[in-house]
PDB file of C-alpha atoms in Angstrom:
ATOM      1  CA  MET A  17      -3.306  90.380  81.062  1.00  0.00           C
ATOM      2  CA  ALA A  18      -4.193  89.078  77.600  1.00  0.00           C
ATOM      3  CA  GLU A  19      -1.179  86.739  77.504  1.00  0.00           C
ATOM      4  CA  LYS A  20      -1.871  85.485  81.017  1.00  0.00           C
ATOM      5  CA  GLU A  21      -5.554  84.961  80.183  1.00  0.00           C
ATOM      6  CA  ASP A  22      -4.607  83.088  77.026  1.00  0.00           C
ATOM      7  CA  LYS A  23      -2.517  80.652  79.096  1.00  0.00           C
ATOM      8  CA  GLU A  24      -4.706  80.323  82.199  1.00  0.00           C
ATOM      9  CA  GLN A  25      -8.249  80.861  80.856  1.00  0.00           C
ATOM     10  CA  MET A  26      -9.294  81.923  84.382  1.00  0.00           C
ATOM     11  CA  GLY A  27     -10.192  85.590  84.005  1.00  0.00           C
ATOM     12  CA  GLN A  28      -7.790  88.410  84.797  1.00  0.00           C
ATOM     13  CA  LEU A  29      -7.587  91.571  86.854  1.00  0.00           C
ATOM     14  CA  PRO A  30      -4.724  94.075  86.859  1.00  0.00           C
ATOM     15  CA  ASP A  31      -2.220  93.640  89.690  1.00  0.00           C
ATOM     16  CA  PHE A  32      -2.920  97.090  91.125  1.00  0.00           C
ATOM     17  CA  THR A  33      -6.675  96.717  91.570  1.00  0.00           C
ATOM     18  CA  THR A  34      -8.411  96.719  94.937  1.00  0.00           C
ATOM     19  CA  ILE A  35     -11.558  95.129  93.514  1.00  0.00           C
ATOM     20  CA  ASP A  36     -12.057  91.370  93.448  1.00  0.00           C
ATOM     21  CA  THR A  37     -14.793  91.277  90.799  1.00  0.00           C
ATOM     22  CA  GLY A  38     -15.140  92.210  87.131  1.00  0.00           C
ATOM     23  CA  TYR A  39     -12.670  89.750  85.672  1.00  0.00           C
ATOM     24  CA  PHE A  40     -11.612  90.055  82.024  1.00  0.00           C
ATOM     25  CA  PHE A  41     -12.028  86.894  79.918  1.00  0.00           C
ATOM     26  CA  ASP A  42     -11.109  86.178  76.271  1.00  0.00           C
ATOM     27  CA  ILE A  43      -9.166  89.432  75.867  1.00  0.00           C
ATOM     28  CA  TYR A  44      -8.253  90.263  72.274  1.00  0.00           C
ATOM     29  CA  TRP A  45      -7.698  93.076  69.828  1.00  0.00           C
ATOM     30  CA  ASN A  46      -7.541  93.265  66.072  1.00  0.00           C
ATOM     31  CA  GLU A  47      -4.204  93.828  64.386  1.00  0.00           C
ATOM     32  CA  GLY A  48      -3.750  97.527  63.691  1.00  0.00           C
ATOM     33  CA  ASP A  49      -6.323  98.712  66.256  1.00  0.00           C
ATOM     34  CA  THR A  50      -4.910 101.309  68.606  1.00  0.00           C
ATOM     35  CA  GLY A  51      -6.459 101.942  71.995  1.00  0.00           C
ATOM     36  CA  GLU A  52      -9.275  99.477  71.352  1.00  0.00           C
ATOM     37  CA  PHE A  53      -9.724  95.934  72.564  1.00  0.00           C
ATOM     38  CA  GLN A  54     -12.496  93.485  73.279  1.00  0.00           C
ATOM     39  CA  TYR A  55     -13.144  91.069  76.100  1.00  0.00           C
ATOM     40  CA  GLN A  56     -15.853  89.129  77.869  1.00  0.00           C
ATOM     41  CA  THR A  57     -17.166  89.513  81.413  1.00  0.00           C
ATOM     42  CA  ARG A  58     -19.596  87.441  83.370  1.00  0.00           C
ATOM     43  CA  TRP A  59     -23.230  88.622  83.515  1.00  0.00           C
ATOM     44  CA  SER A  60     -22.759  92.388  83.673  1.00  0.00           C
ATOM     45  CA  PRO A  61     -20.319  95.113  82.591  1.00  0.00           C
ATOM     46  CA  ASN A  62     -17.272  95.542  84.822  1.00  0.00           C
ATOM     47  CA  LEU A  63     -17.446  99.320  85.048  1.00  0.00           C
ATOM     48  CA  GLU A  64     -15.958  99.629  88.538  1.00  0.00           C
ATOM     49  CA  ILE A  65     -12.712  97.931  87.561  1.00  0.00           C
ATOM     50  CA  LEU A  66     -12.586  99.915  84.319  1.00  0.00           C
ATOM     51  CA  GLU A  67     -12.775 103.113  86.365  1.00  0.00           C
ATOM     52  CA  GLN A  68      -9.831 101.957  88.508  1.00  0.00           C
ATOM     53  CA  ILE A  69      -7.792 101.140  85.405  1.00  0.00           C
ATOM     54  CA  ALA A  70      -8.633 104.514  83.837  1.00  0.00           C
ATOM     55  CA  ASP A  71      -7.675 106.353  87.027  1.00  0.00           C
ATOM     56  CA  HIS A  72      -4.442 104.361  87.315  1.00  0.00           C
ATOM     57  CA  TYR A  73      -3.363 105.220  83.761  1.00  0.00           C
ATOM     58  CA  LYS A  74      -5.029 108.660  83.736  1.00  0.00           C
ATOM     59  CA  VAL A  75      -7.127 107.916  80.648  1.00  0.00           C
ATOM     60  CA  ASN A  76     -10.762 108.076  79.613  1.00  0.00           C
ATOM     61  CA  PHE A  77     -12.762 105.236  78.095  1.00  0.00           C
ATOM     62  CA  VAL A  78     -15.917 104.303  76.225  1.00  0.00           C
ATOM     63  CA  VAL A  79     -17.237 100.773  76.609  1.00  0.00           C
ATOM     64  CA  ASP A  80     -20.149  99.236  74.746  1.00  0.00           C
ATOM     65  CA  TYR A  81     -21.652  96.238  76.499  1.00  0.00           C
ATOM     66  CA  GLU A  82     -24.404  93.709  75.981  1.00  0.00           C
ATOM     67  CA  GLU A  83     -25.876  90.581  77.462  1.00  0.00           C
ATOM     68  CA  SER A  84     -28.988  90.116  75.369  1.00  0.00           C
ATOM     69  CA  GLY A  85     -30.262  87.137  77.347  1.00  0.00           C
ATOM     70  CA  ASN A  86     -30.467  89.354  80.432  1.00  0.00           C
ATOM     71  CA  LEU A  87     -31.742  92.444  78.576  1.00  0.00           C
ATOM     72  CA  VAL A  88     -28.484  94.330  79.172  1.00  0.00           C
ATOM     73  CA  TYR A  89     -27.355  96.713  76.438  1.00  0.00           C
ATOM     74  CA  GLY A  90     -25.567 100.000  76.932  1.00  0.00           C
ATOM     75  CA  ARG A  91     -22.611 102.342  76.641  1.00  0.00           C
ATOM     76  CA  ALA A  92     -20.564 103.748  79.486  1.00  0.00           C
ATOM     77  CA  THR A  93     -18.288 106.750  79.072  1.00  0.00           C
ATOM     78  CA  TYR A  94     -15.666 107.751  81.607  1.00  0.00           C
ATOM     79  CA  GLU A  95     -14.240 111.218  81.130  1.00  0.00           C
ATOM     80  CA  GLY A  96     -12.562 113.526  83.604  1.00  0.00           C
ATOM     81  CA  GLY A  97     -13.257 111.130  86.459  1.00  0.00           C
ATOM     82  CA  GLU A  98     -17.002 110.993  85.768  1.00  0.00           C
ATOM     83  CA  LEU A  99     -18.860 107.868  84.631  1.00  0.00           C
ATOM     84  CA  THR A 100     -21.933 108.185  82.432  1.00  0.00           C
ATOM     85  CA  ASP A 101     -23.738 104.889  81.900  1.00  0.00           C
ATOM     86  CA  ILE A 102     -26.588 104.930  79.391  1.00  0.00           C
ATOM     87  CA  TYR A 103     -28.455 101.697  78.863  1.00  0.00           C
ATOM     88  CA  LEU A 104     -31.697 100.338  77.507  1.00  0.00           C
ATOM     89  CA  GLU A 105     -34.613  99.903  79.876  1.00  0.00           C
ATOM     90  CA  ASN A 106     -37.065  96.982  79.824  1.00  0.00           C
ATOM     91  CA  GLU A 107     -39.600  99.068  77.912  1.00  0.00           C
ATOM     92  CA  ASP A 108     -37.050  99.571  75.102  1.00  0.00           C
ATOM     93  CA  PHE A 109     -36.897  95.822  74.549  1.00  0.00           C
ATOM     94  CA  ASP A 110     -40.697  95.781  74.356  1.00  0.00           C
ATOM     95  CA  THR A 111     -40.704  98.119  71.307  1.00  0.00           C
ATOM     96  CA  TYR A 112     -39.855  95.349  68.862  1.00  0.00           C
ATOM     97  CA  GLN A 113     -41.115  91.827  68.280  1.00  0.00           C
ATOM     98  CA  PHE A 114     -39.560  88.571  67.119  1.00  0.00           C
ATOM     99  CA  ASP A 115     -41.542  86.524  64.598  1.00  0.00           C
ATOM    100  CA  GLU A 116     -40.703  82.847  65.116  1.00  0.00           C
ATOM    101  CA  ASP A 117     -42.391  81.839  61.843  1.00  0.00           C
ATOM    102  CA  THR A 118     -40.145  84.058  59.701  1.00  0.00           C
ATOM    103  CA  ASP A 119     -37.156  84.245  62.101  1.00  0.00           C
ATOM    104  CA  THR A 120     -37.192  88.051  61.775  1.00  0.00           C
ATOM    105  CA  TYR A 121     -37.612  91.084  64.024  1.00  0.00           C
ATOM    106  CA  HIS A 122     -40.214  93.804  63.523  1.00  0.00           C
ATOM    107  CA  PHE A 123     -39.621  97.372  64.633  1.00  0.00           C
ATOM    108  CA  GLU A 124     -41.418 100.566  63.616  1.00  0.00           C
ATOM    109  CA  GLY A 125     -42.891  99.028  60.476  1.00  0.00           C
ATOM    110  CA  GLU A 126     -39.588  97.541  59.273  1.00  0.00           C
ATOM    111  CA  THR A 127     -38.314  93.944  59.219  1.00  0.00           C
ATOM    112  CA  TYR A 128     -34.823  93.008  60.393  1.00  0.00           C
ATOM    113  CA  GLU A 129     -32.826  89.773  60.212  1.00  0.00           C
ATOM    114  CA  SER A 130     -31.325  90.397  63.669  1.00  0.00           C
ATOM    115  CA  ASP A 131     -31.996  92.729  66.567  1.00  0.00           C
ATOM    116  CA  CYS A 132     -28.501  94.320  66.451  1.00  0.00           C
ATOM    117  CA  GLU A 133     -29.498  97.334  64.344  1.00  0.00           C
ATOM    118  CA  ILE A 134     -32.640  97.819  66.418  1.00  0.00           C
ATOM    119  CA  LEU A 135     -30.711  97.812  69.692  1.00  0.00           C
ATOM    120  CA  GLU A 136     -28.133 100.249  68.283  1.00  0.00           C
ATOM    121  CA  THR A 137     -30.934 102.588  67.172  1.00  0.00           C
ATOM    122  CA  LEU A 138     -32.625 102.459  70.575  1.00  0.00           C
ATOM    123  CA  LEU A 139     -29.357 103.110  72.413  1.00  0.00           C
ATOM    124  CA  GLU A 140     -28.455 106.032  70.131  1.00  0.00           C
ATOM    125  CA  ARG A 141     -31.859 107.564  70.895  1.00  0.00           C
ATOM    126  CA  ARG A 142     -31.207 107.284  74.638  1.00  0.00           C
ATOM    127  CA  ILE A 143     -27.716 108.768  74.221  1.00  0.00           C
ATOM    128  CA  ASN A 144     -29.100 111.693  72.205  1.00  0.00           C
ATOM    129  CA  LYS A 145     -31.740 112.352  74.887  1.00  0.00           C
ATOM    130  CA  HIS A 146     -28.997 112.464  77.495  1.00  0.00           C
ATOM    131  CA  LYS A 147     -26.939 115.129  75.672  1.00  0.00           C
TER     132      LYS A 147
END
């Protein structure tokens, strides 16, 4: 799929899928990484197609996803045929503020250059609550 996507730049789905959405774009992996790759989707995570792929190959998966502009940030885990999708809610995004004057984020009395660490912290809290 990665080679085909590299040539066509049209988004890819595995040949065996019965779903016509959730295309994989810009598929890549880092040299030396085993069992881990990255890709883009359009607008939302493609969890349904990931489930079909996992069932086809009889594997589990963990996928981290984000679309900050749409307030989408989460982690889905598929294990033993069961999908657990934990994601931030709108109120989570309201817990920090962006200061346009200083180009920084403020969260729980601390200042951050980007919101990445804040979002990771908020997601980890949700994951820990779910356990």
